[in-house]
Short mmCIF file of C-alpha atoms in Angstrom, two decimals:
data_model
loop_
_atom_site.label_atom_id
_atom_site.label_comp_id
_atom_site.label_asym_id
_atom_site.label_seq_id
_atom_site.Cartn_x
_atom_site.Cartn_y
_atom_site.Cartn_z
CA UNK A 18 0.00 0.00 0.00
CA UNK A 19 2.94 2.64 0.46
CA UNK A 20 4.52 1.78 -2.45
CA UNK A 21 0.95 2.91 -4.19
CA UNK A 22 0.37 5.80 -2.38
CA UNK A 23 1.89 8.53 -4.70
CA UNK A 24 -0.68 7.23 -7.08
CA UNK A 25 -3.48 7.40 -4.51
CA UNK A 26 -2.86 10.75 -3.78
CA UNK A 27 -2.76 11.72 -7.28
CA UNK A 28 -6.05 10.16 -8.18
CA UNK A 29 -9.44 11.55 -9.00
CA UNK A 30 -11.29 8.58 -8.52
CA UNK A 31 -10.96 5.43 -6.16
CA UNK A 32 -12.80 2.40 -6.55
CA UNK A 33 -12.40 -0.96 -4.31
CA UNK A 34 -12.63 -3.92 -6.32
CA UNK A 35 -12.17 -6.20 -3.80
CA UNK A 36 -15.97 -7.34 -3.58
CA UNK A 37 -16.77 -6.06 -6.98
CA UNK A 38 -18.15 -8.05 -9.89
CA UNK A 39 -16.75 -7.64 -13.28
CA UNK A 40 -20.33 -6.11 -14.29
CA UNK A 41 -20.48 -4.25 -10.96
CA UNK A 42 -17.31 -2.46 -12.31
CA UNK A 43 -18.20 -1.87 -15.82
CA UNK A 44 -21.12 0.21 -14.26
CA UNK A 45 -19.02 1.89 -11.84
CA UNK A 46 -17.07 2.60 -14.54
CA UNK A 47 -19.75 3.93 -16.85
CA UNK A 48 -20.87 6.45 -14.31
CA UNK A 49 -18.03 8.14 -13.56
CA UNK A 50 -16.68 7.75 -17.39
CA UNK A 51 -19.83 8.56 -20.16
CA UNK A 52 -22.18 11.37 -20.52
CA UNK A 53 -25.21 9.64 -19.53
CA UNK A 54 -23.51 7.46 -16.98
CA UNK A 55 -24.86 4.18 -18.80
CA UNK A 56 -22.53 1.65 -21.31
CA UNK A 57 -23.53 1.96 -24.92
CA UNK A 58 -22.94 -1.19 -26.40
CA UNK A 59 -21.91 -1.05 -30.35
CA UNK A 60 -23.43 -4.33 -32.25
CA UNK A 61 -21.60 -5.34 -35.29
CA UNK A 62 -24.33 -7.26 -37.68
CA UNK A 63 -22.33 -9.51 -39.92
CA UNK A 64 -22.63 -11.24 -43.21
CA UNK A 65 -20.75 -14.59 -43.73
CA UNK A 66 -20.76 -17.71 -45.60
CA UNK A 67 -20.54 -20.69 -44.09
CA UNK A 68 -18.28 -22.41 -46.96
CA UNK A 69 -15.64 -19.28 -45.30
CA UNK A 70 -15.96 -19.79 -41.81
CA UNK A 71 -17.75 -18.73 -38.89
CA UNK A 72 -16.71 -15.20 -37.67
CA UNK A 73 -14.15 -16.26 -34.66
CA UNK A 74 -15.84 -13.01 -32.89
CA UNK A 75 -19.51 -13.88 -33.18
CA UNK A 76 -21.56 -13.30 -30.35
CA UNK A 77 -25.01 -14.67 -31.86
CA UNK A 78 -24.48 -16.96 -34.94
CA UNK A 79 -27.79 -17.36 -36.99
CA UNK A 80 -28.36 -19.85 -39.79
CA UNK A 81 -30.70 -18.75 -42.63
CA UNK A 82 -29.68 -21.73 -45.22
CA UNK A 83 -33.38 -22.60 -44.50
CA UNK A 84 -34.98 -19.42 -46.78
CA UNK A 85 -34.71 -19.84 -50.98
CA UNK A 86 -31.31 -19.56 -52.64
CA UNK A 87 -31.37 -17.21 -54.93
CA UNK A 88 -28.03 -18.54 -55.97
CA UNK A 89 -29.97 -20.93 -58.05
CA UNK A 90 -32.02 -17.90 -59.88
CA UNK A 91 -29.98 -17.70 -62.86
CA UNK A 92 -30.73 -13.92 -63.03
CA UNK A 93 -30.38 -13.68 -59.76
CA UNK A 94 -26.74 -15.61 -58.95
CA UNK A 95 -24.40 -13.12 -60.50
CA UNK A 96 -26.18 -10.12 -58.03
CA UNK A 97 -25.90 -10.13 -54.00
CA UNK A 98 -28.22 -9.46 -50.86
CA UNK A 99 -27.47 -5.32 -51.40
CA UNK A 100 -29.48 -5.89 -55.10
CA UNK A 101 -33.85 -5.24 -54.79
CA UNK A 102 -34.42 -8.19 -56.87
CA UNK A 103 -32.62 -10.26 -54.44
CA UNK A 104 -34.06 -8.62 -51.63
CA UNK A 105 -37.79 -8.97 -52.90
CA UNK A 106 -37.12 -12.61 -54.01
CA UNK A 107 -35.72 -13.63 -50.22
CA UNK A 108 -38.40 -11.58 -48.65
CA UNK A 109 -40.98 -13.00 -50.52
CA UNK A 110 -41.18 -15.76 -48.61
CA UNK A 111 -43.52 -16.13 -45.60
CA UNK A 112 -40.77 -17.77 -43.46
CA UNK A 113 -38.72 -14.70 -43.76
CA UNK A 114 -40.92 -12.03 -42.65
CA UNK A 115 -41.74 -14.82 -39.21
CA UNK A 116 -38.28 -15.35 -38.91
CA UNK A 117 -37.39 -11.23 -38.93
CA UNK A 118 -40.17 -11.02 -36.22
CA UNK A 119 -38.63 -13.52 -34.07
CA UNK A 120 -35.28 -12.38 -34.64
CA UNK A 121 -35.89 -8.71 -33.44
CA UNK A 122 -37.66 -9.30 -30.70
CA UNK A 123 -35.26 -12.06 -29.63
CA UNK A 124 -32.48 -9.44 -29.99
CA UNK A 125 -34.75 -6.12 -28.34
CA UNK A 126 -34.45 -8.82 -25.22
CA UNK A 127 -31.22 -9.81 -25.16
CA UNK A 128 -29.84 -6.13 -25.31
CA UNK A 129 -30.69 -4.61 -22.40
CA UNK A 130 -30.19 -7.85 -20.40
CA UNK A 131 -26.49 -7.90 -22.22
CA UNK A 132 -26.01 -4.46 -21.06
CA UNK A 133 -26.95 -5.09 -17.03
CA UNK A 134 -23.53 -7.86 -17.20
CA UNK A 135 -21.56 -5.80 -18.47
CA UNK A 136 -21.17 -7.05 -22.02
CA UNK A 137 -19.04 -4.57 -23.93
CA UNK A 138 -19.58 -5.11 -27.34
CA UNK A 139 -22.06 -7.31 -29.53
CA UNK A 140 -21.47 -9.18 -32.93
CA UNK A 141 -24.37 -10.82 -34.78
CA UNK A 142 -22.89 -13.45 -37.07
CA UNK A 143 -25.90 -14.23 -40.12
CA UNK A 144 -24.66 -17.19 -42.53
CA UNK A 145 -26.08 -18.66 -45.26
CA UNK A 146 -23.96 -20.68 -47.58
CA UNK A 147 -21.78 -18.35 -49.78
CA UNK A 148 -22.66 -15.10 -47.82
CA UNK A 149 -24.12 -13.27 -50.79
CA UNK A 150 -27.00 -13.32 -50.83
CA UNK A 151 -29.98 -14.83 -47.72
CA UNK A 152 -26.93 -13.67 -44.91
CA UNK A 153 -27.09 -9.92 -46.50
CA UNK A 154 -30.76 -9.60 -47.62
CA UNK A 155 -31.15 -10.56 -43.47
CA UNK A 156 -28.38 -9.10 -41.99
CA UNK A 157 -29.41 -5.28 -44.02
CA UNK A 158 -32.50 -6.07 -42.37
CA UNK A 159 -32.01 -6.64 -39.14
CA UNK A 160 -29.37 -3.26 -39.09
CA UNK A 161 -32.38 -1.41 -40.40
CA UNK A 162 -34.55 -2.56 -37.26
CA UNK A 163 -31.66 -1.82 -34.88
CA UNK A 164 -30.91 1.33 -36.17
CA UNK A 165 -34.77 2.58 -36.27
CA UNK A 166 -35.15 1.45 -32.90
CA UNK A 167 -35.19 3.41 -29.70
CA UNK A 168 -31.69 1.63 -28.10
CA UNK A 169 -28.71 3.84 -27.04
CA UNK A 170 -26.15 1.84 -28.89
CA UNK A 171 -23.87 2.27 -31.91
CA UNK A 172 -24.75 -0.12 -35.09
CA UNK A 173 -22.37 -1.18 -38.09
CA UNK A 174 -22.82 -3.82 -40.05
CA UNK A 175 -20.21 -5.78 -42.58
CA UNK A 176 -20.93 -8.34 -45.29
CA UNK A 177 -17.48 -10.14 -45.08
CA UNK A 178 -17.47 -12.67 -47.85
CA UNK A 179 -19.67 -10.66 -50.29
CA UNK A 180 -17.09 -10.38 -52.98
CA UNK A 181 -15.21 -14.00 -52.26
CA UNK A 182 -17.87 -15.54 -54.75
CA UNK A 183 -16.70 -13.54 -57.46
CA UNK A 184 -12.67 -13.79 -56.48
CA UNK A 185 -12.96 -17.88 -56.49
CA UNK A 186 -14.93 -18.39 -59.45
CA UNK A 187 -12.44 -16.15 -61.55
CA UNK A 188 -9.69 -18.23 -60.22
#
């Protein structure tokens, strides 16, 4: 304790740890260090194919291989989830719009509860199997309900293996 006490007398703030959980902290922490005194908590929606790999950071990994390929559309194979006609033809479906439903309410729960431990950061892995096309039609729309929404938390979202279609076909 001497040996810390230039430190301590230095110091604006104090905190014991001793009997403190690692959530406990994070809120301490959050008080005395953000302008509203509570964490935000940035969620990172991502895009991936399963044929790539799982995203080693993934929180939440979601499976929609169940919904249509458009991948065997031949109109629709050479374009990607970002494309309207792929969009309309993955939303078409009746499964889709249930599965959205369940999906953001699923995540409007888990937020807040993710926030009172102390969770510091959220990634939402969505795969289908190339990551073109189901993962971003799902993904863009599940970042659209998180950013419309009323939560105090940064959104970004990332279709990883968009383009690695394209770069092993040429091959």
């Amino acid at each position: 304790i001497a040996l810390m006490q230039p430190v301590r007398e230095r110091a604006d703030y104090i905190i014991n740890t001793q009997n403190l959980t690692l959530a406990q902290l994070h809120k301490k922490l959050c008080r005395l260090f953000t302008e509203t005194g509570e964490a935000k908590l940035p969620i990172n929606v991502v895009a991936f194919g399963y044929k790539y790999g799982i995203p080693i950071d993934a929180d939440l990994v979601l499976d929609v291989r169940f919904l249509p390929n458009p991948y065997y559309i031949e109109e629709l194979r050479p374009k990607n989830g970002n494309d309207k006609e792929v969009q309309d033809y993955v939303m078409q479906n009746e499964k889709t719009g249930q599965f959205l439903n369940k999906l953001t309410d699923m995540i409007s729960f888990l937020i807040p509860n993710y926030i009172a431990e102390g969770k510091t950061q959220l990634v939402i892995a969505i795969g289908c199997t190339g990551g073109k096309h189901r993962s971003v039609t799902i993904a863009n729309a599940l970042y659209g309900a998180l950013e419309q929404s009323e939560g105090d938390y940064g959104v970004k979202i990332e279709h990883r293996d968009i383009e690695k279609d394209a770069i092993t076909k040429a091959r």
